[in-house]
Coordinates of C-alpha atoms in Angstrom, one line a residue:
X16 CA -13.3 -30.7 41.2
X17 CA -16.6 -29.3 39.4
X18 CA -16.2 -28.1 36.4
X19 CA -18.4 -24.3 37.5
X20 CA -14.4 -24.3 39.2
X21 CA -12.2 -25.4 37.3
X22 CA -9.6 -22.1 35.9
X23 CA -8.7 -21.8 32.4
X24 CA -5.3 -22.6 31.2
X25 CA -4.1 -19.2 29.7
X26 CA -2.2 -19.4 26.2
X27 CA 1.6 -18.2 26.1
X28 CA 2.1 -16.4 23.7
X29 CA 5.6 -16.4 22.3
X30 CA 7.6 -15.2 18.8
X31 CA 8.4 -17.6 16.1
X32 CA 11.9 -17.1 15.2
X33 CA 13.5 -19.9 13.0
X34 CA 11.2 -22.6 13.6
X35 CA 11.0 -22.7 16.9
X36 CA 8.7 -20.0 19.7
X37 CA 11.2 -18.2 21.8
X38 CA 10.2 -15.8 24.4
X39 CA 11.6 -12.2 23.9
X40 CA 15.1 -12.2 25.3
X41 CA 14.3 -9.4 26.7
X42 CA 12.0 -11.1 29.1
X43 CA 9.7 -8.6 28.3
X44 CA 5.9 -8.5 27.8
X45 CA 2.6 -5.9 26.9
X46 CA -0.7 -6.4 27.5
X47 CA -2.9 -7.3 24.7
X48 CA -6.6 -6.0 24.9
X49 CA -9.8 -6.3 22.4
X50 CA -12.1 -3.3 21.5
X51 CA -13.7 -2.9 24.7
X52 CA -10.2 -2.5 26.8
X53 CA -10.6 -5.7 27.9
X54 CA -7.3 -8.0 28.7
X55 CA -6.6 -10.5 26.3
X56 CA -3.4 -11.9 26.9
X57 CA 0.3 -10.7 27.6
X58 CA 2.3 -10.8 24.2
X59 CA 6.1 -10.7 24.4
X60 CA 7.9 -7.0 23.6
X61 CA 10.9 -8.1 21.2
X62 CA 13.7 -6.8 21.3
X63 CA 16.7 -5.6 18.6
X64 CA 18.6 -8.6 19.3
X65 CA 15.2 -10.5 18.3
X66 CA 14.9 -8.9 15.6
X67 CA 18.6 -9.5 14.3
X68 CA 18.1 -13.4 15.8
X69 CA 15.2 -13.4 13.1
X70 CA 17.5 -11.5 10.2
X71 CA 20.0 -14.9 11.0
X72 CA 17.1 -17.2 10.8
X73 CA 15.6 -15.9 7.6
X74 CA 19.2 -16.1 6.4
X75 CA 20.3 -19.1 6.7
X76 CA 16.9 -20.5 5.5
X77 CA 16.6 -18.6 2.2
X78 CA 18.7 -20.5 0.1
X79 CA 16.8 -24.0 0.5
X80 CA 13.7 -22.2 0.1
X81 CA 14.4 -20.0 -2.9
X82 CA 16.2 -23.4 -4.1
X83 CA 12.6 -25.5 -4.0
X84 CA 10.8 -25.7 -7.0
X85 CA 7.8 -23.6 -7.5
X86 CA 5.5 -26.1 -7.9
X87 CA 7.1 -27.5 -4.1
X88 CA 6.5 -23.8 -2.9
X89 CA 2.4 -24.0 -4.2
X90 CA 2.4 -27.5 -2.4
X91 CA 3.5 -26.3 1.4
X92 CA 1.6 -22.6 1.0
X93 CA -1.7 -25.0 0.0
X94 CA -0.6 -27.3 3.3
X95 CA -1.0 -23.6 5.1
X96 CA -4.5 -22.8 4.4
X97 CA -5.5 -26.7 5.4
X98 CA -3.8 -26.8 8.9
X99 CA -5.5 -23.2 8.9
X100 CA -8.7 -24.6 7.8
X101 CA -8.5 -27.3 10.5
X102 CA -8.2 -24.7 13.2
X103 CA -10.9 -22.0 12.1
X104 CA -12.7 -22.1 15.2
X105 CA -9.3 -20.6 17.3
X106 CA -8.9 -17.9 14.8
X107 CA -12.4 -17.1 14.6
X108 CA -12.6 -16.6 18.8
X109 CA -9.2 -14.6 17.8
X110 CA -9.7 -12.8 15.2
X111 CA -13.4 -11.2 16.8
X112 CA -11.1 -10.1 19.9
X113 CA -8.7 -8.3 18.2
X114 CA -10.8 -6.7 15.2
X115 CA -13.9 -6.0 17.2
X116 CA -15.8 -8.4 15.2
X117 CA -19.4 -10.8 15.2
X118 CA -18.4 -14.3 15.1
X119 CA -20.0 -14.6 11.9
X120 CA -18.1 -11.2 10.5
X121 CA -14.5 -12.9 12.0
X122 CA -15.4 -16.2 10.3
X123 CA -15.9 -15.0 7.2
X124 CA -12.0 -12.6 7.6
X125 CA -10.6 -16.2 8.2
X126 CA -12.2 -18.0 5.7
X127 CA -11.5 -15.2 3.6
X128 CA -7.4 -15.7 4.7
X129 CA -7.9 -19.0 3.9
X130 CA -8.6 -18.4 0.0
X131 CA -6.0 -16.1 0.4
X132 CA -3.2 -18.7 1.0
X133 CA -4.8 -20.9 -1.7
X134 CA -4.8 -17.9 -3.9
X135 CA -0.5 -17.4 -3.7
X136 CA -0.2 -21.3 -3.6
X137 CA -1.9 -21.0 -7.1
X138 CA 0.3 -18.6 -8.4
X139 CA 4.1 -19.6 -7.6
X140 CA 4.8 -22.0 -10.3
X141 CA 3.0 -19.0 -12.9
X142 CA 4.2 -16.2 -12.1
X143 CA 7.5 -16.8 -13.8
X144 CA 5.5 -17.0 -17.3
X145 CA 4.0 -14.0 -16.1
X146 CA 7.2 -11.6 -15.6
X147 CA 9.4 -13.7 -17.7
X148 CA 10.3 -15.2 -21.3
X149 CA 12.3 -14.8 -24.5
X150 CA 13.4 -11.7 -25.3
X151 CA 13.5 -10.7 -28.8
X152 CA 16.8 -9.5 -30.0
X153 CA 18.9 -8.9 -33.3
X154 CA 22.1 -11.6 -33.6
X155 CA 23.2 -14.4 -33.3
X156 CA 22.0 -15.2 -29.7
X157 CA 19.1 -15.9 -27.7
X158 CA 17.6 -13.5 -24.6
X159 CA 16.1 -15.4 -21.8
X160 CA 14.9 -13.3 -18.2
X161 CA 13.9 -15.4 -15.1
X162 CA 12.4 -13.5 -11.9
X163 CA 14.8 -14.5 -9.1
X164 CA 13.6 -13.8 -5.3
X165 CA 15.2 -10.4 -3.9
X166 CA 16.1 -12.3 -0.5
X167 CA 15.3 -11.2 3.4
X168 CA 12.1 -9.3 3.1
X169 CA 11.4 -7.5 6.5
X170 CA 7.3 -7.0 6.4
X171 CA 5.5 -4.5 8.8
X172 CA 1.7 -6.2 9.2
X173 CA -1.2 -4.0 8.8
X174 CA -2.3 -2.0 12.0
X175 CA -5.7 -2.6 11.1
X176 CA -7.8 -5.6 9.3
X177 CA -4.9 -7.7 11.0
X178 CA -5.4 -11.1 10.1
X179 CA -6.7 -10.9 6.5
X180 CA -4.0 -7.8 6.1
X181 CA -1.6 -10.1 7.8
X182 CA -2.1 -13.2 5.0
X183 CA -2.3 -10.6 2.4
X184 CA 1.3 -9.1 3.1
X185 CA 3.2 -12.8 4.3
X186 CA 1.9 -15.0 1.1
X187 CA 3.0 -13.4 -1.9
X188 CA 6.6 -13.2 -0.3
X189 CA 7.2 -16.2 0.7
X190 CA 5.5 -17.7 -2.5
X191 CA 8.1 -16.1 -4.6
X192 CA 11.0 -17.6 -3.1
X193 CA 12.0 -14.7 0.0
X194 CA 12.4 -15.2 3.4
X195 CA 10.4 -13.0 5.5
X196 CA 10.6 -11.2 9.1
X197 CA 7.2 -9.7 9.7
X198 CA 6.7 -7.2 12.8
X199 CA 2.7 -8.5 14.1
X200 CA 0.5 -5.7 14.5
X201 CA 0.8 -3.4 17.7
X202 CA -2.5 -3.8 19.0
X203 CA -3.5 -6.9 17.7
X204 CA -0.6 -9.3 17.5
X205 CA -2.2 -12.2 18.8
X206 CA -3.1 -13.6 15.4
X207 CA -0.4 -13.1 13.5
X208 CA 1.7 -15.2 17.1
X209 CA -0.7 -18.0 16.5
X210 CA -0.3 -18.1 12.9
X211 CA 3.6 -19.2 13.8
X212 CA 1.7 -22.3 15.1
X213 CA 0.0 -22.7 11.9
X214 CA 3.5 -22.4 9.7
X215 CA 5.8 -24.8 12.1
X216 CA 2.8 -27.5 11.3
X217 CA 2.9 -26.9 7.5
X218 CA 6.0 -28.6 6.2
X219 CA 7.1 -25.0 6.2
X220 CA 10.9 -24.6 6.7
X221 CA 12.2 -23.4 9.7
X222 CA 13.0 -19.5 9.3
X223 CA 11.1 -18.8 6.4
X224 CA 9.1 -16.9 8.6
X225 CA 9.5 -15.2 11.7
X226 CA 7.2 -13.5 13.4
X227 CA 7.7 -10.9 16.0
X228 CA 5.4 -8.3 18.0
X229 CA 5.6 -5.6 19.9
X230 CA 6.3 -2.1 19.3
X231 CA 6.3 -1.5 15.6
X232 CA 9.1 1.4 15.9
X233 CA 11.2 -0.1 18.1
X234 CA 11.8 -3.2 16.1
X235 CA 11.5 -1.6 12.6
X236 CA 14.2 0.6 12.9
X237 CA 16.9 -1.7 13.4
X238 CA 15.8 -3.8 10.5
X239 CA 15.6 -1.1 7.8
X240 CA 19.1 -0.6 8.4
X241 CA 20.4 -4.1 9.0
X242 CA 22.8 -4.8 6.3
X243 CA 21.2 -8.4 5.4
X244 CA 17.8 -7.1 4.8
X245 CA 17.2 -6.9 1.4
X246 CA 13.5 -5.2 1.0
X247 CA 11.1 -4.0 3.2
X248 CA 7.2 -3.7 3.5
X249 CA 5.7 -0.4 4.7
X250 CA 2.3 -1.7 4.9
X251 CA 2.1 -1.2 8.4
X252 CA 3.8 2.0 8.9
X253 CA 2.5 5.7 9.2
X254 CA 3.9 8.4 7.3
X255 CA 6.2 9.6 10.0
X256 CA 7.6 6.1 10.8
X257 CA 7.6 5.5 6.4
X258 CA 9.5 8.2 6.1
X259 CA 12.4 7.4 8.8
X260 CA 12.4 3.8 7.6
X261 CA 12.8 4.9 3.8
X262 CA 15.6 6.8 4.7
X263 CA 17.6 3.8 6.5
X264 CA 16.7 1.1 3.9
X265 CA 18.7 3.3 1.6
X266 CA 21.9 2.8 3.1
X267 CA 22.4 -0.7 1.2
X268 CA 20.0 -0.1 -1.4
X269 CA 17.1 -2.3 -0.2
X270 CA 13.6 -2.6 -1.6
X271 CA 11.2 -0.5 -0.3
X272 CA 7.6 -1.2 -1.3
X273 CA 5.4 1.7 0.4
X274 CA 1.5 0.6 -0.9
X275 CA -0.7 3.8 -1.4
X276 CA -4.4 3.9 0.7
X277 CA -5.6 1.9 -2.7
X278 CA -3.3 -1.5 -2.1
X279 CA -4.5 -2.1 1.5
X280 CA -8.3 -3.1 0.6
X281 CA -8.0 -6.6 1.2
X282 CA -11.4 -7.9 0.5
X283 CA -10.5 -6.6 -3.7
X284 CA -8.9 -9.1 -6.0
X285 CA -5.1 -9.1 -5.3
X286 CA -3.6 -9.1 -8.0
X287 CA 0.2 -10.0 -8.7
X288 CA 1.4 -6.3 -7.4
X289 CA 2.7 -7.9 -4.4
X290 CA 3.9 -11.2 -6.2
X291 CA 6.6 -8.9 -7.9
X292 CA 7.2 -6.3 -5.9
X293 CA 10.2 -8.3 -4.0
X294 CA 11.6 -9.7 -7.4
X295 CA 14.8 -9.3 -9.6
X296 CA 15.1 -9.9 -13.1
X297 CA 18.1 -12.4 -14.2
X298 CA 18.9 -11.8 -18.0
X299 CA 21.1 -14.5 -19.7
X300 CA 22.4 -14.6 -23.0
X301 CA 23.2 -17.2 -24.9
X302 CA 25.2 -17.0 -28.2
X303 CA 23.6 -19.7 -31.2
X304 CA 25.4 -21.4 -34.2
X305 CA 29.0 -20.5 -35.1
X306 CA 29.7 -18.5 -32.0
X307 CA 29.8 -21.3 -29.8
X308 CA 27.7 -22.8 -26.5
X309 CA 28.9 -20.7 -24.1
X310 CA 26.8 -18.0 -22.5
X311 CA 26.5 -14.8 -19.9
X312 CA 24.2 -13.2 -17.6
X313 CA 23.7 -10.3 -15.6

């Protein structure tokens, strides 16, 4: 056969949930198309039992992942950007299809997502010196506070700027110690599917991430309220949608981080904002000299 007629093998797109790339059990799809209206591929439409199969997966894989050293976390998030690196070319041809971009413009948003990854990878085994320390006190005891992760961290992915939003909202989680679900954006999921690829090649653990797509609402709503959901990320909600979610996070007290126009430049210097917004502070006190060696925390 010539090649002028040979056809394209078409990607599947599928979810990453726990490691491995499940369809929607819905058996459901939506078509995916660039700027100019033009098909791009057929993404699967999760459904609530995906996103409570995701919930489970993010579960049961926080406590080996918050358990790692830091310096362990900075190892596999570095292992990220260079199986990333390796495939810049896909997520350049990707990246221009969903954001509308030159090739040079979308090359420069990965390469940019890149640094990003580095950037997080840099920061896990510091940020602890950062938000932590010795604590001065009056008595006979010592005051030490460690930053502990908060736990399942469900993260709604920028609508817009989705791959370098995307990076910008995942990393800092995950380098911290949580587990994250993150809902893909609506109309341009198909980086954020591909970027499972990226993760199950990158000594990450299974269900330290989970990606999902489809419609934003329809899958946020049942994870605000889930009951093992410990925080939540706005990013990628409008007010109206913001303000439902807000409202169901609060039945079990999660953390809700709702960034203001300012947080979502991407291109500016990140910052540790993000590093610590999904962080709890563990205070332990420990009694010196007569009083003896044990100690307490709270």
């Amino acid at each position: 056969m010539s090649e002028s007629m040979r056809l394209s093998v078409f990607k599947t797109y599928k979810l990453y949930v726990g490691g491995k790339f499940p369809r929607s059990e819905s058996g459901r799809v939506y078509e995916v198309t660039d700027s100019k209206d033009k098909w791009l591929a057929n993404a699967p439409l999760s459904s609530r039992k995906d996103a409570r199969d995701a919930v489970v997966a993010a579960r049961k894989a926080f406590g080996g992942w918050s358990g790692a050293t830091a310096y362990n976390r900075g190892q596999i998030l570095y292992r990220v950007a260079e199986m990333l690196e390796g495939r810049k070319g896909q997520f350049v041809h990707e990246v221009a299809n969903a954001e509308g971009l030159s090739k040079s413009k979308a090359a420069a948003v990965v390469e940019a997502a890149i640094d990003r990854w580095v950037w997080y990878a840099g920061w896990t085994d510091k940020i602890a010196q950062v938000v932590g320390g010795a604590n001065p006190v009056a008595g006979p005891f010592f005051n030490l506070s460690t930053p502990e992760p908060t736990g399942v961290v469900t993260i709604l992915a920028p609508q817009e700027s989705s791959f370098l939003g995307l990076v910008s909202v995942v990393a800092p989680v995950i380098a911290t110690g949580n587990t994250a679900v993150v809902i893909a954006s609506e109309k341009s999921p198909l980086p954020a599917l591909s970027l499972g690829e990226v993760l199950a090649t990158s000594d990450l653990p299974g269900g330290v991430v989970n990606v999902l797509s489809g419609r934003t609402a329809e899958i946020a709503a049942p994870l605000a309220a889930h009951q093992d959901v410990n925080g939540i990320d706005l990013t990628g909600a409008d007010e109206i949608l913001a303000k439902e979610l807000e409202v169901a996070a609060a039945d079990n007290l999660k953390r809700v981080l709702r960034p203001q126009a300012v947080d979502n430049d991407w291109t500016a210097d990140p910052g540790t904002h993000r590093l610590t917004a999904f962080l709890e502070t563990k205070t332990v006190w420990h009694p010196t000299g007569s009083l003896g060696a044990s100690g307490s925390s709270y």
